[in-house]
Amino acid sequence: MQLVINSRGSYLKKQQNCFLVKNEDKVFEVSANKVESILITTSATITTDAIKFAVENNIDIVFLDHFGDPYGRVWHSKLGSTVLIRRKQLEIANKEQGFKLARGWIEIKINNQIEFLKDLKKNRPEKREEMDEYITNINTMIHKLLELDGVLDEARGTIMGIEGMSSRHYFNALSYIMPEKWKFEGRSRNPAVDEFNCLLNYGYGVLYSMVEKACILSGLDPYVGFMHTDNYNKKSLVFDLIEMYRIHVDRTVVNLFSKRKVKEEYFDKIPNGLSLNKEGKALLIQSLNEALDQSIGYHGRNIKIRNTIQYDCHKIANELIK
């Protein structure tokens, strides 16, 4: 489970083999054996004993800003596996192998979008014709993607253009099926200008921290990307890999609107947009964790959705050193 600290003024400390959390509403304990990570989303106090206890139990502590973006992490200093993996990342970045990996990740993302729109279409017969048009447009994009060949230095711009156009059709389709009150005009980021994007951005931030952790555990260097270039202090590989898993946040957010769980009071107005408040964060994080804890059949295994990220990262790392 994720231990989420989202009440301002909360206090986290170690007590025997547990984390003890105090806030204005309650006091409770959580066994370290049940905690995979700790998310701190607000001003809080954490003792050095609690930090040491988390490190000893391989529990990462992630700090999120009010947009949901991770701005810091406390974890042990050991990188997973062998340095050979990170050397191979650099070697294949502009070779055919690197191109095929990066193209494959975008292919998975676009296929996820198509499958989600097909699922949404099933229960909306009155909108089937328009949804079919969106799906057809995205299918056109994936055909263009699969026609590409070569190396990333030559094809990067084209791939990102195809991915961007696919996402434009996709989010137009999602807005189309939303209740009139919650429709939105494309993507907006930091700050979001509407409630849908506000939830989506925060969910992506939570997901980002999970992908980064999976990279580190599998021995992949989060800073050595393929599609996203190696800008200073930018975890390019995390931006590459997260594309395959955004769908879990998308489904969670759309589901919240479909079940009428989203309320206006979950959002605070800030300059140029909106931010998610304590109640909104609690709703989203709980719903996302419930979705990620569902078990699915995956490459012949029955595993939780959240564990597919680690599975894929280990698979990528193993392919690099074959």
Coordinates of C-alpha atoms in Angstrom, one line a residue:
M1 CA 0.0 0.0 0.0
Q2 CA 0.9 3.7 -0.3
L3 CA 0.9 5.6 3.0
V4 CA -0.4 9.0 2.0
I5 CA 0.2 12.1 4.2
N6 CA -2.1 14.8 2.8
S7 CA -3.3 16.6 6.0
R8 CA -1.4 19.8 6.7
G9 CA 0.6 19.6 9.9
S10 CA 0.7 15.8 10.0
Y11 CA 3.4 14.1 12.0
L12 CA 5.1 10.9 11.0
K13 CA 7.4 8.9 13.3
K14 CA 8.6 5.3 13.9
Q15 CA 7.0 3.3 16.7
Q16 CA 8.4 -0.2 17.2
N17 CA 7.8 -1.9 13.8
C18 CA 5.3 0.6 12.6
F19 CA 4.9 4.1 11.3
L20 CA 2.7 6.3 13.5
V21 CA 0.8 9.1 11.9
K22 CA -0.7 12.0 13.9
N23 CA -2.9 14.7 12.4
E24 CA -5.7 16.9 13.6
D25 CA -8.3 14.3 13.1
K26 CA -6.7 11.0 14.3
V27 CA -3.7 8.9 15.3
F28 CA -3.1 5.6 13.6
E29 CA -0.3 3.0 13.1
V30 CA 0.7 1.2 9.9
S31 CA 3.0 -1.8 9.9
A32 CA 6.1 -1.4 7.7
N33 CA 5.4 -4.8 6.1
K34 CA 2.3 -3.3 4.5
V35 CA 3.9 -0.1 3.2
E36 CA 5.5 0.1 -0.3
S37 CA 6.0 3.8 -0.4
I38 CA 5.1 7.0 1.4
L39 CA 3.6 10.0 -0.4
I40 CA 3.8 13.4 1.3
T41 CA 1.6 15.9 -0.5
T42 CA 1.5 18.8 2.0
S43 CA 3.5 20.5 4.8
A44 CA 4.3 17.8 7.4
T45 CA 6.8 16.7 9.9
I46 CA 8.8 13.4 9.6
T47 CA 11.4 12.3 12.1
T48 CA 14.8 11.0 11.2
D49 CA 13.9 7.7 12.9
A50 CA 11.0 7.3 10.5
I51 CA 13.3 8.1 7.5
K52 CA 15.9 5.6 8.6
F53 CA 13.2 3.0 9.2
A54 CA 11.8 3.5 5.7
V55 CA 15.2 3.3 4.1
E56 CA 16.0 0.1 6.0
N57 CA 12.7 -1.5 4.8
N58 CA 13.2 -0.4 1.1
I59 CA 10.3 2.1 1.4
D60 CA 10.8 5.2 -0.7
I61 CA 9.4 8.6 0.6
V62 CA 8.2 10.8 -2.2
F63 CA 7.3 14.5 -1.9
L64 CA 4.7 15.9 -4.3
D65 CA 4.0 19.5 -5.1
H66 CA 0.5 20.8 -5.3
F67 CA 0.3 19.8 -9.0
G68 CA 1.2 16.2 -8.1
D69 CA 4.7 16.4 -9.6
P70 CA 7.4 14.7 -7.5
Y71 CA 10.1 17.2 -6.4
G72 CA 12.1 15.0 -4.1
R73 CA 12.6 11.4 -2.9
V74 CA 14.3 9.8 0.1
W75 CA 15.5 6.3 -0.7
H76 CA 18.6 4.1 -0.2
S77 CA 21.6 5.0 -2.4
K78 CA 22.1 1.7 -4.1
L79 CA 21.3 1.5 -7.8
G80 CA 19.8 -1.8 -8.8
S81 CA 21.8 -4.5 -10.8
T82 CA 24.9 -3.9 -12.8
V83 CA 26.4 -0.8 -14.4
L84 CA 26.4 -2.7 -17.7
I85 CA 22.7 -1.9 -18.1
R86 CA 23.3 1.8 -18.0
R87 CA 26.2 1.5 -20.4
K88 CA 23.9 -0.4 -22.9
Q89 CA 21.3 2.3 -22.6
L90 CA 23.8 4.8 -23.9
E91 CA 25.1 2.5 -26.6
I92 CA 21.7 1.7 -28.2
A93 CA 20.1 5.1 -27.9
N94 CA 20.7 5.9 -31.6
K95 CA 20.8 2.4 -33.0
E96 CA 18.0 0.3 -34.5
Q97 CA 17.4 -1.5 -31.1
G98 CA 16.8 1.9 -29.4
F99 CA 14.4 3.0 -32.2
K100 CA 12.4 -0.3 -31.9
L101 CA 12.1 0.0 -28.1
A102 CA 10.9 3.6 -28.2
R103 CA 8.5 3.0 -31.1
G104 CA 7.1 0.0 -29.2
W105 CA 6.4 2.1 -26.1
I106 CA 4.4 4.6 -28.2
E107 CA 2.6 1.8 -30.0
I108 CA 1.5 0.4 -26.6
K109 CA 0.3 3.8 -25.5
I110 CA -1.8 4.4 -28.6
N111 CA -3.2 0.8 -28.5
N112 CA -4.2 1.5 -24.9
Q113 CA -6.0 4.6 -26.0
I114 CA -7.9 2.8 -28.8
E115 CA -9.0 0.0 -26.4
F116 CA -10.2 2.5 -23.8
L117 CA -12.3 4.3 -26.4
K118 CA -13.8 1.0 -27.6
D119 CA -14.7 0.2 -24.0
L120 CA -16.4 3.6 -23.5
K121 CA -18.3 3.3 -26.8
K122 CA -20.0 0.0 -25.7
N123 CA -22.1 1.8 -23.1
R124 CA -22.9 4.9 -25.2
P125 CA -24.8 3.7 -28.3
E126 CA -26.0 7.2 -29.0
K127 CA -22.4 8.3 -29.4
R128 CA -21.1 5.3 -31.3
E129 CA -20.8 7.0 -34.7
E130 CA -18.6 9.9 -33.4
M131 CA -16.5 7.5 -31.3
D132 CA -15.9 5.3 -34.3
E133 CA -14.5 8.3 -36.1
Y134 CA -12.1 9.2 -33.3
I135 CA -11.0 5.5 -33.2
T136 CA -10.4 5.4 -36.9
N137 CA -8.3 8.6 -36.8
I138 CA -6.1 7.1 -34.1
N139 CA -5.8 3.9 -36.0
T140 CA -4.5 5.9 -38.9
M141 CA -1.8 7.3 -36.6
I142 CA -0.7 3.9 -35.4
H143 CA -0.3 2.7 -39.0
K144 CA 1.9 5.6 -39.7
L145 CA 4.0 4.8 -36.7
L146 CA 4.5 1.2 -37.7
E147 CA 5.6 2.3 -41.2
L148 CA 8.6 4.2 -39.7
D149 CA 12.1 2.7 -39.6
G150 CA 15.6 3.8 -39.0
V151 CA 17.2 5.5 -35.9
L152 CA 15.8 7.9 -33.4
D153 CA 17.9 10.9 -34.4
E154 CA 16.2 10.8 -37.8
A155 CA 12.7 9.7 -36.7
R156 CA 12.2 11.3 -33.2
G157 CA 10.3 14.3 -34.4
T158 CA 8.0 12.2 -36.6
I159 CA 7.2 9.8 -33.8
M160 CA 6.5 12.6 -31.4
G161 CA 4.3 14.2 -34.0
I162 CA 2.3 11.0 -34.5
E163 CA 2.0 10.5 -30.8
G164 CA 0.8 14.1 -30.3
M165 CA -1.8 13.9 -33.0
S166 CA -3.1 10.6 -31.7
S167 CA -3.4 12.1 -28.2
R168 CA -5.3 15.1 -29.6
H169 CA -7.9 12.8 -31.1
Y170 CA -8.0 10.7 -27.9
F171 CA -8.6 13.6 -25.6
N172 CA -11.2 15.1 -27.9
A173 CA -13.0 11.8 -27.7
L174 CA -12.8 11.8 -23.9
S175 CA -14.2 15.3 -23.7
Y176 CA -17.0 14.3 -26.1
I177 CA -18.3 11.6 -23.7
M178 CA -18.0 13.7 -20.6
P179 CA -21.1 15.3 -19.0
E180 CA -21.6 18.8 -20.3
K181 CA -20.5 20.4 -17.1
W182 CA -17.1 18.7 -17.2
K183 CA -16.2 19.0 -20.9
F184 CA -12.7 20.3 -21.5
E185 CA -10.6 21.8 -24.4
G186 CA -7.6 19.5 -24.9
R187 CA -4.7 19.1 -22.4
S188 CA -3.6 21.8 -20.0
R189 CA -0.7 21.5 -17.5
N190 CA 0.6 23.3 -14.4
P191 CA -1.8 24.7 -13.8
A192 CA -4.7 22.9 -15.4
V193 CA -7.5 25.1 -16.5
D194 CA -10.3 22.6 -15.9
E195 CA -11.2 19.9 -13.4
F196 CA -10.5 16.9 -15.7
N197 CA -6.9 18.0 -16.4
C198 CA -6.4 18.9 -12.8
L199 CA -7.1 15.3 -11.7
L200 CA -5.2 13.8 -14.7
N201 CA -2.1 15.9 -14.0
Y202 CA -2.0 14.9 -10.3
G203 CA -2.5 11.2 -11.2
Y204 CA 0.3 11.3 -13.7
G205 CA 2.6 12.8 -11.0
V206 CA 1.8 9.9 -8.7
L207 CA 2.5 7.5 -11.6
Y208 CA 5.7 9.2 -12.5
S209 CA 7.2 8.4 -9.0
M210 CA 6.2 4.7 -9.5
V211 CA 7.9 4.5 -12.9
E212 CA 11.1 6.2 -11.5
K213 CA 11.3 3.7 -8.7
A214 CA 10.8 0.7 -11.1
C215 CA 13.7 2.1 -13.2
I216 CA 16.0 2.3 -10.3
L217 CA 15.2 -1.2 -8.9
S218 CA 15.8 -2.8 -12.3
G219 CA 19.1 -1.0 -12.9
L220 CA 17.9 1.4 -15.6
D221 CA 19.2 4.9 -15.5
P222 CA 16.2 7.2 -15.2
Y223 CA 18.2 10.1 -16.8
V224 CA 19.2 8.2 -20.0
G225 CA 16.2 8.3 -22.3
F226 CA 15.4 7.4 -25.9
M227 CA 12.5 9.5 -27.1
H228 CA 13.0 12.3 -24.7
T229 CA 16.5 13.8 -25.0
D230 CA 19.0 14.0 -22.2
N231 CA 18.5 17.5 -20.9
Y232 CA 20.3 18.5 -17.7
N233 CA 18.6 17.1 -14.6
K234 CA 15.7 15.6 -16.6
K235 CA 14.7 12.0 -16.0
S236 CA 14.2 11.3 -19.7
L237 CA 13.7 7.6 -19.5
V238 CA 10.9 8.0 -16.9
F239 CA 9.1 10.3 -19.4
D240 CA 9.6 7.6 -22.1
L241 CA 8.3 4.7 -20.1
I242 CA 5.4 6.4 -18.4
E243 CA 3.6 6.6 -21.7
M244 CA 2.7 2.9 -21.5
Y245 CA 1.0 3.4 -18.1
R246 CA -0.9 6.7 -18.4
I247 CA -4.0 4.7 -19.4
H248 CA -4.4 3.5 -15.7
V249 CA -4.8 7.2 -14.6
D250 CA -7.0 8.0 -17.6
R251 CA -9.4 5.2 -16.8
T252 CA -9.4 6.1 -13.1
V253 CA -10.2 9.8 -13.8
V254 CA -12.9 9.1 -16.4
N255 CA -14.5 6.5 -14.0
L256 CA -14.7 9.1 -11.2
F257 CA -16.6 11.5 -13.5
S258 CA -18.8 8.7 -14.8
K259 CA -19.8 7.6 -11.3
R260 CA -20.4 11.3 -10.4
K261 CA -17.8 11.2 -7.6
V262 CA -16.2 14.5 -8.6
K263 CA -17.4 17.7 -6.9
E264 CA -16.5 21.3 -7.5
E265 CA -15.4 21.7 -3.9
Y266 CA -12.4 19.3 -4.6
F267 CA -10.7 22.1 -6.5
D268 CA -9.1 25.4 -5.5
K269 CA -8.8 28.4 -7.8
I270 CA -5.2 29.6 -8.3
P271 CA -3.7 32.1 -10.7
N272 CA -4.4 30.9 -14.3
G273 CA -6.1 27.7 -13.3
L274 CA -7.0 25.1 -10.7
S275 CA -5.3 22.9 -8.1
L276 CA -6.5 19.8 -6.4
N277 CA -7.2 20.2 -2.6
K278 CA -6.9 17.7 0.2
E279 CA -10.3 16.1 -0.4
G280 CA -9.7 15.9 -4.1
K281 CA -6.2 14.3 -3.6
A282 CA -7.6 11.8 -1.2
L283 CA -10.4 10.7 -3.6
L284 CA -8.0 10.4 -6.6
I285 CA -5.1 8.6 -4.8
Q286 CA -7.5 6.1 -3.2
S287 CA -9.2 5.4 -6.5
L288 CA -5.9 5.1 -8.3
N289 CA -4.5 2.7 -5.8
E290 CA -7.6 0.6 -6.0
A291 CA -7.3 0.4 -9.7
L292 CA -3.5 -0.4 -9.6
D293 CA -4.1 -3.2 -7.0
Q294 CA -6.4 -5.1 -9.4
S295 CA -4.9 -8.3 -10.7
I296 CA -4.7 -9.0 -14.4
G297 CA -3.2 -11.7 -16.6
Y298 CA 0.1 -10.4 -17.9
H299 CA 2.5 -12.3 -20.1
G300 CA 1.3 -15.6 -18.6
R301 CA 1.3 -14.3 -15.0
N302 CA -1.4 -13.1 -12.7
I303 CA -0.1 -9.9 -11.1
K304 CA -1.3 -6.6 -9.9
I305 CA -1.5 -3.8 -12.4
R306 CA 1.1 -1.7 -10.4
N307 CA 3.6 -4.6 -10.6
T308 CA 3.5 -4.6 -14.4
I309 CA 5.6 -1.5 -14.3
Q310 CA 8.4 -3.3 -12.4
Y311 CA 8.0 -6.4 -14.6
D312 CA 8.4 -4.3 -17.8
C313 CA 11.4 -2.5 -16.5
H314 CA 13.2 -5.7 -15.5
K315 CA 12.4 -7.1 -19.0
I316 CA 13.9 -4.0 -20.7
A317 CA 17.0 -4.2 -18.5
N318 CA 17.4 -8.0 -19.3
E319 CA 17.1 -7.4 -23.0
L320 CA 19.8 -4.7 -22.9
I321 CA 22.4 -7.1 -21.5
K322 CA 21.5 -10.2 -23.5

